[in-house]
Amino acid sequence: MTTLNPLTVAVQMDPMEGIKIAGDSTFHIMLAGQARGHRIYHYLAPDLTFRSGRVLAKARPVKVQKVVGDHFAFGPEEVLDLGRDVDVVLMRQDPPFDLSYITATHLLERVQAETLVVNDPESVRNAPEKLFVLDYARFMPPTMITRDLAEVRSFLEQHGEIVVKPLYGNGGVAVFHVGRNGANLSSLVELFNASWVEPFMVQAFIPGVAEGDKRIVLVDGEVAGAVNRIPGKGEIRSNLAVGGSAAKTELTDKEREICAALGPELKARGLLFVGIDVIGGEWLTEINVTSPTGIVSIDAFDGTDTGSMIWDAIDARLAERAAN
């Protein structure tokens, strides 16, 4: 498919050499954009420069193809003015959601009047996945954010089994299940407090995680599809990055209710590509806005083309901007 108005697109992401193209959502968005005739550039967040009131990026034009080991080809490096030279910036680097990430949102926010940034950088900054979700506590399992061992002990006593995880982690890293006996709980809290300056998240353990942790993708507030991620043997973590497996799925009535509640707010905030996580068909655990994944598996199971849906939503946003 070729669009009537090819776009110049700058993708702020991780190094092309390290991505796994079989499941990388950003790569597949790039493929879909390239198929429409868009000119695509790649750069890393450290390549951003603010100078004389302009936001610049050292970027390279890139061609992508579905060939493992030969999936990209760069052109010569150019310095792009992200406000003047580019129609769309895709902010797609993986977390950690740290001060470097936050700084990138501040810089990209300065080009928003001229260039569409997806997802909206101010909204990304104000909606970290494990904090934004607290706005929808009615759909969540019992949750606490703390650094206090006594509070965690009390929470464990109340709920029997708990899960402890970093507030700004990703990919299932450092997610711990603590059983009823609380073995090693004090050591775990000490480790978290020594490793991170911020509080950590504690949630009641949901046994339904054994049947999977569903990733539901919303594009501009509308459900694009879902995939169930099944934990590997001996794991509670279902993230594909840590050995989980993908399975075809459908939405429950409760999940549709959750999506209907979130959708308008996501759209209003300019959060065009979002992945939410739901356990047991009813418990919302995260709203992923930084660099959500899952579209490759969804498209494989459902025969959809979520990459094209995302570009359609981008086209609609650009049309709205042009009309105003």
PDB file of N, CA and C in Angstrom, residues 143-227:
ATOM      1  N   THR A 143      -3.578  -3.211  45.712  1.00  0.00           N
ATOM      2  CA  THR A 143      -2.266  -2.697  45.326  1.00  0.00           C
ATOM      3  C   THR A 143      -1.746  -1.726  46.367  1.00  0.00           C
ATOM      4  N   MET A 144      -0.437  -1.765  46.576  1.00  0.00           N
ATOM      5  CA  MET A 144       0.212  -0.832  47.486  1.00  0.00           C
ATOM      6  C   MET A 144       1.526  -0.380  46.847  1.00  0.00           C
ATOM      7  N   ILE A 145       1.902   0.878  47.081  1.00  0.00           N
ATOM      8  CA  ILE A 145       3.195   1.407  46.671  1.00  0.00           C
ATOM      9  C   ILE A 145       3.884   1.920  47.922  1.00  0.00           C
ATOM     10  N   THR A 146       5.081   1.417  48.192  1.00  0.00           N
ATOM     11  CA  THR A 146       5.715   1.686  49.484  1.00  0.00           C
ATOM     12  C   THR A 146       7.199   1.385  49.425  1.00  0.00           C
ATOM     13  N   ARG A 147       7.928   1.766  50.479  1.00  0.00           N
ATOM     14  CA  ARG A 147       9.295   1.308  50.755  1.00  0.00           C
ATOM     15  C   ARG A 147       9.377   0.717  52.167  1.00  0.00           C
ATOM     16  N   ASP A 148       8.237   0.568  52.805  1.00  0.00           N
ATOM     17  CA  ASP A 148       8.176   0.260  54.231  1.00  0.00           C
ATOM     18  C   ASP A 148       7.942  -1.235  54.449  1.00  0.00           C
ATOM     19  N   LEU A 149       8.888  -1.905  55.097  1.00  0.00           N
ATOM     20  CA  LEU A 149       8.786  -3.343  55.333  1.00  0.00           C
ATOM     21  C   LEU A 149       7.570  -3.690  56.170  1.00  0.00           C
ATOM     22  N   ALA A 150       7.277  -2.906  57.183  1.00  0.00           N
ATOM     23  CA  ALA A 150       6.129  -3.196  58.041  1.00  0.00           C
ATOM     24  C   ALA A 150       4.841  -3.149  57.238  1.00  0.00           C
ATOM     25  N   GLU A 151       4.729  -2.188  56.330  1.00  0.00           N
ATOM     26  CA  GLU A 151       3.541  -2.104  55.477  1.00  0.00           C
ATOM     27  C   GLU A 151       3.426  -3.339  54.582  1.00  0.00           C
ATOM     28  N   VAL A 152       4.543  -3.800  54.058  1.00  0.00           N
ATOM     29  CA  VAL A 152       4.509  -4.984  53.192  1.00  0.00           C
ATOM     30  C   VAL A 152       4.118  -6.217  53.994  1.00  0.00           C
ATOM     31  N   ARG A 153       4.649  -6.337  55.214  1.00  0.00           N
ATOM     32  CA  ARG A 153       4.276  -7.479  56.059  1.00  0.00           C
ATOM     33  C   ARG A 153       2.762  -7.467  56.334  1.00  0.00           C
ATOM     34  N   SER A 154       2.236  -6.309  56.634  1.00  0.00           N
ATOM     35  CA  SER A 154       0.805  -6.196  56.904  1.00  0.00           C
ATOM     36  C   SER A 154      -0.020  -6.553  55.670  1.00  0.00           C
ATOM     37  N   PHE A 155       0.443  -6.097  54.510  1.00  0.00           N
ATOM     38  CA  PHE A 155      -0.251  -6.391  53.253  1.00  0.00           C
ATOM     39  C   PHE A 155      -0.226  -7.889  52.965  1.00  0.00           C
ATOM     40  N   LEU A 156       0.922  -8.532  53.217  1.00  0.00           N
ATOM     41  CA  LEU A 156       1.039  -9.979  53.019  1.00  0.00           C
ATOM     42  C   LEU A 156       0.097 -10.722  53.962  1.00  0.00           C
ATOM     43  N   GLU A 157       0.052 -10.292  55.207  1.00  0.00           N
ATOM     44  CA  GLU A 157      -0.840 -10.941  56.180  1.00  0.00           C
ATOM     45  C   GLU A 157      -2.298 -10.818  55.743  1.00  0.00           C
ATOM     46  N   GLN A 158      -2.647  -9.701  55.164  1.00  0.00           N
ATOM     47  CA  GLN A 158      -4.025  -9.470  54.727  1.00  0.00           C
ATOM     48  C   GLN A 158      -4.391 -10.307  53.511  1.00  0.00           C
ATOM     49  N   HIS A 159      -3.451 -10.445  52.561  1.00  0.00           N
ATOM     50  CA  HIS A 159      -3.788 -11.044  51.264  1.00  0.00           C
ATOM     51  C   HIS A 159      -3.194 -12.432  51.045  1.00  0.00           C
ATOM     52  N   GLY A 160      -2.334 -12.899  51.936  1.00  0.00           N
ATOM     53  CA  GLY A 160      -1.858 -14.274  51.855  1.00  0.00           C
ATOM     54  C   GLY A 160      -0.660 -14.467  50.953  1.00  0.00           C
ATOM     55  N   GLU A 161      -0.765 -14.087  49.696  1.00  0.00           N
ATOM     56  CA  GLU A 161       0.344 -14.157  48.748  1.00  0.00           C
ATOM     57  C   GLU A 161       0.405 -12.831  48.000  1.00  0.00           C
ATOM     58  N   ILE A 162       1.625 -12.401  47.686  1.00  0.00           N
ATOM     59  CA  ILE A 162       1.778 -11.102  47.037  1.00  0.00           C
ATOM     60  C   ILE A 162       2.813 -11.184  45.914  1.00  0.00           C
ATOM     61  N   VAL A 163       2.815 -10.165  45.089  1.00  0.00           N
ATOM     62  CA  VAL A 163       3.823  -9.970  44.058  1.00  0.00           C
ATOM     63  C   VAL A 163       4.485  -8.625  44.316  1.00  0.00           C
ATOM     64  N   VAL A 164       5.807  -8.596  44.262  1.00  0.00           N
ATOM     65  CA  VAL A 164       6.581  -7.379  44.461  1.00  0.00           C
ATOM     66  C   VAL A 164       7.338  -7.086  43.173  1.00  0.00           C
ATOM     67  N   LYS A 165       7.268  -5.828  42.698  1.00  0.00           N
ATOM     68  CA  LYS A 165       7.946  -5.491  41.435  1.00  0.00           C
ATOM     69  C   LYS A 165       8.380  -4.035  41.429  1.00  0.00           C
ATOM     70  N   PRO A 166       9.410  -3.705  40.639  1.00  0.00           N
ATOM     71  CA  PRO A 166       9.876  -2.316  40.567  1.00  0.00           C
ATOM     72  C   PRO A 166       8.809  -1.414  39.966  1.00  0.00           C
ATOM     73  N   LEU A 167       8.793  -0.174  40.391  1.00  0.00           N
ATOM     74  CA  LEU A 167       7.789   0.763  39.906  1.00  0.00           C
ATOM     75  C   LEU A 167       8.032   1.155  38.453  1.00  0.00           C
ATOM     76  N   TYR A 168       9.290   1.170  38.043  1.00  0.00           N
ATOM     77  CA  TYR A 168       9.596   1.604  36.680  1.00  0.00           C
ATOM     78  C   TYR A 168      10.323   0.528  35.888  1.00  0.00           C
ATOM     79  N   GLY A 169      10.086  -0.726  36.224  1.00  0.00           N
ATOM     80  CA  GLY A 169      10.700  -1.820  35.488  1.00  0.00           C
ATOM     81  C   GLY A 169       9.953  -2.120  34.201  1.00  0.00           C
ATOM     82  N   ASN A 170      10.472  -3.072  33.443  1.00  0.00           N
ATOM     83  CA  ASN A 170       9.805  -3.503  32.213  1.00  0.00           C
ATOM     84  C   ASN A 170      10.260  -4.910  31.873  1.00  0.00           C
ATOM     85  N   GLY A 171       9.485  -5.554  30.995  1.00  0.00           N
ATOM     86  CA  GLY A 171       9.866  -6.871  30.506  1.00  0.00           C
ATOM     87  C   GLY A 171       9.835  -7.973  31.545  1.00  0.00           C
ATOM     88  N   GLY A 172       9.155  -7.757  32.666  1.00  0.00           N
ATOM     89  CA  GLY A 172       9.081  -8.802  33.688  1.00  0.00           C
ATOM     90  C   GLY A 172      10.312  -8.908  34.561  1.00  0.00           C
ATOM     91  N   VAL A 173      11.236  -7.948  34.459  1.00  0.00           N
ATOM     92  CA  VAL A 173      12.471  -7.999  35.233  1.00  0.00           C
ATOM     93  C   VAL A 173      12.198  -7.677  36.705  1.00  0.00           C
ATOM     94  N   ALA A 174      12.766  -8.485  37.600  1.00  0.00           N
ATOM     95  CA  ALA A 174      12.704  -8.273  39.059  1.00  0.00           C
ATOM     96  C   ALA A 174      11.278  -8.303  39.589  1.00  0.00           C
ATOM     97  N   VAL A 175      10.470  -9.230  39.081  1.00  0.00           N
ATOM     98  CA  VAL A 175       9.112  -9.451  39.593  1.00  0.00           C
ATOM     99  C   VAL A 175       9.152 -10.701  40.481  1.00  0.00           C
ATOM    100  N   PHE A 176       8.756 -10.567  41.745  1.00  0.00           N
ATOM    101  CA  PHE A 176       8.877 -11.654  42.717  1.00  0.00           C
ATOM    102  C   PHE A 176       7.523 -12.029  43.291  1.00  0.00           C
ATOM    103  N   HIS A 177       7.322 -13.343  43.434  1.00  0.00           N
ATOM    104  CA  HIS A 177       6.150 -13.885  44.114  1.00  0.00           C
ATOM    105  C   HIS A 177       6.556 -14.263  45.529  1.00  0.00           C
ATOM    106  N   VAL A 178       5.842 -13.748  46.521  1.00  0.00           N
ATOM    107  CA  VAL A 178       6.126 -14.055  47.925  1.00  0.00           C
ATOM    108  C   VAL A 178       4.958 -14.857  48.495  1.00  0.00           C
ATOM    109  N   GLY A 179       5.261 -16.050  48.991  1.00  0.00           N
ATOM    110  CA  GLY A 179       4.226 -16.931  49.514  1.00  0.00           C
ATOM    111  C   GLY A 179       3.764 -16.553  50.915  1.00  0.00           C
ATOM    112  N   ARG A 180       2.849 -17.341  51.436  1.00  0.00           N
ATOM    113  CA  ARG A 180       2.218 -17.029  52.723  1.00  0.00           C
ATOM    114  C   ARG A 180       3.205 -16.981  53.890  1.00  0.00           C
ATOM    115  N   ASN A 181       4.277 -17.757  53.822  1.00  0.00           N
ATOM    116  CA  ASN A 181       5.218 -17.771  54.947  1.00  0.00           C
ATOM    117  C   ASN A 181       6.148 -16.556  54.944  1.00  0.00           C
ATOM    118  N   GLY A 182       6.117 -15.776  53.876  1.00  0.00           N
ATOM    119  CA  GLY A 182       6.917 -14.555  53.834  1.00  0.00           C
ATOM    120  C   GLY A 182       8.413 -14.786  53.849  1.00  0.00           C
ATOM    121  N   ALA A 183       8.849 -15.968  53.425  1.00  0.00           N
ATOM    122  CA  ALA A 183      10.279 -16.277  53.437  1.00  0.00           C
ATOM    123  C   ALA A 183      11.060 -15.258  52.617  1.00  0.00           C
ATOM    124  N   ASN A 184      12.124 -14.747  53.213  1.00  0.00           N
ATOM    125  CA  ASN A 184      13.035 -13.793  52.562  1.00  0.00           C
ATOM    126  C   ASN A 184      12.390 -12.437  52.259  1.00  0.00           C
ATOM    127  N   LEU A 185      11.228 -12.160  52.837  1.00  0.00           N
ATOM    128  CA  LEU A 185      10.575 -10.896  52.535  1.00  0.00           C
ATOM    129  C   LEU A 185      11.422  -9.694  52.970  1.00  0.00           C
ATOM    130  N   SER A 186      12.004  -9.761  54.161  1.00  0.00           N
ATOM    131  CA  SER A 186      12.804  -8.632  54.625  1.00  0.00           C
ATOM    132  C   SER A 186      14.024  -8.424  53.742  1.00  0.00           C
ATOM    133  N   SER A 187      14.652  -9.511  53.310  1.00  0.00           N
ATOM    134  CA  SER A 187      15.809  -9.391  52.409  1.00  0.00           C
ATOM    135  C   SER A 187      15.395  -8.811  51.067  1.00  0.00           C
ATOM    136  N   LEU A 188      14.215  -9.214  50.590  1.00  0.00           N
ATOM    137  CA  LEU A 188      13.733  -8.705  49.307  1.00  0.00           C
ATOM    138  C   LEU A 188      13.477  -7.204  49.379  1.00  0.00           C
ATOM    139  N   VAL A 189      12.848  -6.763  50.468  1.00  0.00           N
ATOM    140  CA  VAL A 189      12.588  -5.331  50.622  1.00  0.00           C
ATOM    141  C   VAL A 189      13.900  -4.568  50.748  1.00  0.00           C
ATOM    142  N   GLU A 190      14.860  -5.121  51.475  1.00  0.00           N
ATOM    143  CA  GLU A 190      16.179  -4.488  51.558  1.00  0.00           C
ATOM    144  C   GLU A 190      16.811  -4.360  50.174  1.00  0.00           C
ATOM    145  N   LEU A 191      16.697  -5.398  49.372  1.00  0.00           N
ATOM    146  CA  LEU A 191      17.272  -5.385  48.025  1.00  0.00           C
ATOM    147  C   LEU A 191      16.616  -4.312  47.161  1.00  0.00           C
ATOM    148  N   PHE A 192      15.288  -4.240  47.203  1.00  0.00           N
ATOM    149  CA  PHE A 192      14.583  -3.232  46.420  1.00  0.00           C
ATOM    150  C   PHE A 192      14.975  -1.826  46.862  1.00  0.00           C
ATOM    151  N   ASN A 193      15.044  -1.609  48.161  1.00  0.00           N
ATOM    152  CA  ASN A 193      15.370  -0.276  48.666  1.00  0.00           C
ATOM    153  C   ASN A 193      16.814   0.114  48.370  1.00  0.00           C
ATOM    154  N   ALA A 194      17.690  -0.875  48.284  1.00  0.00           N
ATOM    155  CA  ALA A 194      19.089  -0.587  47.943  1.00  0.00           C
ATOM    156  C   ALA A 194      19.273  -0.372  46.446  1.00  0.00           C
ATOM    157  N   SER A 195      18.405  -0.984  45.647  1.00  0.00           N
ATOM    158  CA  SER A 195      18.573  -0.943  44.195  1.00  0.00           C
ATOM    159  C   SER A 195      17.887   0.243  43.544  1.00  0.00           C
ATOM    160  N   TRP A 196      16.794   0.727  44.147  1.00  0.00           N
ATOM    161  CA  TRP A 196      16.019   1.813  43.548  1.00  0.00           C
ATOM    162  C   TRP A 196      15.717   2.874  44.606  1.00  0.00           C
ATOM    163  N   VAL A 197      15.750   4.143  44.193  1.00  0.00           N
ATOM    164  CA  VAL A 197      15.454   5.232  45.129  1.00  0.00           C
ATOM    165  C   VAL A 197      13.961   5.433  45.309  1.00  0.00           C
ATOM    166  N   GLU A 198      13.175   4.964  44.328  1.00  0.00           N
ATOM    167  CA  GLU A 198      11.736   5.163  44.404  1.00  0.00           C
ATOM    168  C   GLU A 198      11.068   3.988  45.134  1.00  0.00           C
ATOM    169  N   PRO A 199       9.810   4.153  45.525  1.00  0.00           N
ATOM    170  CA  PRO A 199       9.071   3.033  46.115  1.00  0.00           C
ATOM    171  C   PRO A 199       8.900   1.899  45.103  1.00  0.00           C
ATOM    172  N   PHE A 200       8.404   0.774  45.574  1.00  0.00           N
ATOM    173  CA  PHE A 200       8.113  -0.355  44.693  1.00  0.00           C
ATOM    174  C   PHE A 200       6.628  -0.678  44.808  1.00  0.00           C
ATOM    175  N   MET A 201       6.158  -1.521  43.910  1.00  0.00           N
ATOM    176  CA  MET A 201       4.737  -1.885  43.887  1.00  0.00           C
ATOM    177  C   MET A 201       4.548  -3.265  44.489  1.00  0.00           C
ATOM    178  N   VAL A 202       3.498  -3.391  45.281  1.00  0.00           N
ATOM    179  CA  VAL A 202       3.112  -4.674  45.874  1.00  0.00           C
ATOM    180  C   VAL A 202       1.652  -4.910  45.515  1.00  0.00           C
ATOM    181  N   GLN A 203       1.357  -6.110  45.000  1.00  0.00           N
ATOM    182  CA  GLN A 203      -0.024  -6.444  44.647  1.00  0.00           C
ATOM    183  C   GLN A 203      -0.386  -7.812  45.195  1.00  0.00           C
ATOM    184  N   ALA A 204      -1.674  -7.980  45.499  1.00  0.00           N
ATOM    185  CA  ALA A 204      -2.163  -9.303  45.867  1.00  0.00           C
ATOM    186  C   ALA A 204      -1.945 -10.260  44.697  1.00  0.00           C
ATOM    187  N   PHE A 205      -1.455 -11.448  44.985  1.00  0.00           N
ATOM    188  CA  PHE A 205      -1.213 -12.444  43.948  1.00  0.00           C
ATOM    189  C   PHE A 205      -2.539 -12.961  43.404  1.00  0.00           C
ATOM    190  N   ILE A 206      -2.655 -12.987  42.075  1.00  0.00           N
ATOM    191  CA  ILE A 206      -3.860 -13.480  41.411  1.00  0.00           C
ATOM    192  C   ILE A 206      -3.558 -14.856  40.833  1.00  0.00           C
ATOM    193  N   PRO A 207      -4.103 -15.941  41.401  1.00  0.00           N
ATOM    194  CA  PRO A 207      -3.789 -17.287  40.894  1.00  0.00           C
ATOM    195  C   PRO A 207      -4.081 -17.447  39.406  1.00  0.00           C
ATOM    196  N   GLY A 208      -5.029 -16.656  38.883  1.00  0.00           N
ATOM    197  CA  GLY A 208      -5.370 -16.751  37.472  1.00  0.00           C
ATOM    198  C   GLY A 208      -4.236 -16.453  36.533  1.00  0.00           C
ATOM    199  N   VAL A 209      -3.106 -15.941  37.053  1.00  0.00           N
ATOM    200  CA  VAL A 209      -1.963 -15.658  36.183  1.00  0.00           C
ATOM    201  C   VAL A 209      -1.438 -16.939  35.544  1.00  0.00           C
ATOM    202  N   ALA A 210      -1.703 -18.088  36.166  1.00  0.00           N
ATOM    203  CA  ALA A 210      -1.262 -19.357  35.581  1.00  0.00           C
ATOM    204  C   ALA A 210      -1.914 -19.613  34.231  1.00  0.00           C
ATOM    205  N   GLU A 211      -3.119 -19.048  34.029  1.00  0.00           N
ATOM    206  CA  GLU A 211      -3.807 -19.192  32.742  1.00  0.00           C
ATOM    207  C   GLU A 211      -3.413 -18.097  31.759  1.00  0.00           C
ATOM    208  N   GLY A 212      -2.566 -17.163  32.212  1.00  0.00           N
ATOM    209  CA  GLY A 212      -2.074 -16.161  31.289  1.00  0.00           C
ATOM    210  C   GLY A 212      -2.301 -14.741  31.736  1.00  0.00           C
ATOM    211  N   ASP A 213      -1.519 -13.867  31.163  1.00  0.00           N
ATOM    212  CA  ASP A 213      -1.572 -12.418  31.381  1.00  0.00           C
ATOM    213  C   ASP A 213      -1.883 -11.831  30.003  1.00  0.00           C
ATOM    214  N   LYS A 214      -3.072 -11.297  29.841  1.00  0.00           N
ATOM    215  CA  LYS A 214      -3.527 -10.878  28.514  1.00  0.00           C
ATOM    216  C   LYS A 214      -3.024  -9.475  28.191  1.00  0.00           C
ATOM    217  N   ARG A 215      -2.371  -9.330  27.037  1.00  0.00           N
ATOM    218  CA  ARG A 215      -1.991  -8.018  26.522  1.00  0.00           C
ATOM    219  C   ARG A 215      -3.063  -7.582  25.508  1.00  0.00           C
ATOM    220  N   ILE A 216      -3.699  -6.471  25.808  1.00  0.00           N
ATOM    221  CA  ILE A 216      -4.711  -5.901  24.923  1.00  0.00           C
ATOM    222  C   ILE A 216      -4.143  -4.608  24.350  1.00  0.00           C
ATOM    223  N   VAL A 217      -4.135  -4.494  23.034  1.00  0.00           N
ATOM    224  CA  VAL A 217      -3.605  -3.307  22.373  1.00  0.00           C
ATOM    225  C   VAL A 217      -4.756  -2.398  21.963  1.00  0.00           C
ATOM    226  N   LEU A 218      -4.629  -1.122  22.313  1.00  0.00           N
ATOM    227  CA  LEU A 218      -5.597  -0.109  21.894  1.00  0.00           C
ATOM    228  C   LEU A 218      -4.895   0.897  20.989  1.00  0.00           C
ATOM    229  N   VAL A 219      -5.529   1.203  19.864  1.00  0.00           N
ATOM    230  CA  VAL A 219      -5.000   2.185  18.925  1.00  0.00           C
ATOM    231  C   VAL A 219      -5.949   3.375  18.908  1.00  0.00           C
ATOM    232  N   ASP A 220      -5.447   4.505  19.359  1.00  0.00           N
ATOM    233  CA  ASP A 220      -6.236   5.733  19.497  1.00  0.00           C
ATOM    234  C   ASP A 220      -7.538   5.481  20.255  1.00  0.00           C
ATOM    235  N   GLY A 221      -7.435   4.690  21.330  1.00  0.00           N
ATOM    236  CA  GLY A 221      -8.557   4.450  22.218  1.00  0.00           C
ATOM    237  C   GLY A 221      -9.452   3.294  21.848  1.00  0.00           C
ATOM    238  N   GLU A 222      -9.209   2.657  20.702  1.00  0.00           N
ATOM    239  CA  GLU A 222     -10.037   1.538  20.247  1.00  0.00           C
ATOM    240  C   GLU A 222      -9.259   0.233  20.310  1.00  0.00           C
ATOM    241  N   VAL A 223      -9.942  -0.855  20.669  1.00  0.00           N
ATOM    242  CA  VAL A 223      -9.284  -2.157  20.760  1.00  0.00           C
ATOM    243  C   VAL A 223      -8.846  -2.620  19.373  1.00  0.00           C
ATOM    244  N   ALA A 224      -7.556  -2.930  19.241  1.00  0.00           N
ATOM    245  CA  ALA A 224      -7.025  -3.464  17.991  1.00  0.00           C
ATOM    246  C   ALA A 224      -6.910  -4.985  18.044  1.00  0.00           C
ATOM    247  N   GLY A 225      -6.769  -5.536  19.242  1.00  0.00           N
ATOM    248  CA  GLY A 225      -6.637  -6.983  19.383  1.00  0.00           C
ATOM    249  C   GLY A 225      -5.995  -7.331  20.707  1.00  0.00           C
ATOM    250  N   ALA A 226      -5.837  -8.631  20.938  1.00  0.00           N
ATOM    251  CA  ALA A 226      -5.280  -9.095  22.208  1.00  0.00           C
ATOM    252  C   ALA A 226      -4.547 -10.412  21.999  1.00  0.00           C
ATOM    253  N   VAL A 227      -3.600 -10.673  22.884  1.00  0.00           N
ATOM    254  CA  VAL A 227      -2.890 -11.940  22.885  1.00  0.00           C
ATOM    255  C   VAL A 227      -2.724 -12.378  24.338  1.00  0.00           C
TER     256      VAL A 227
END
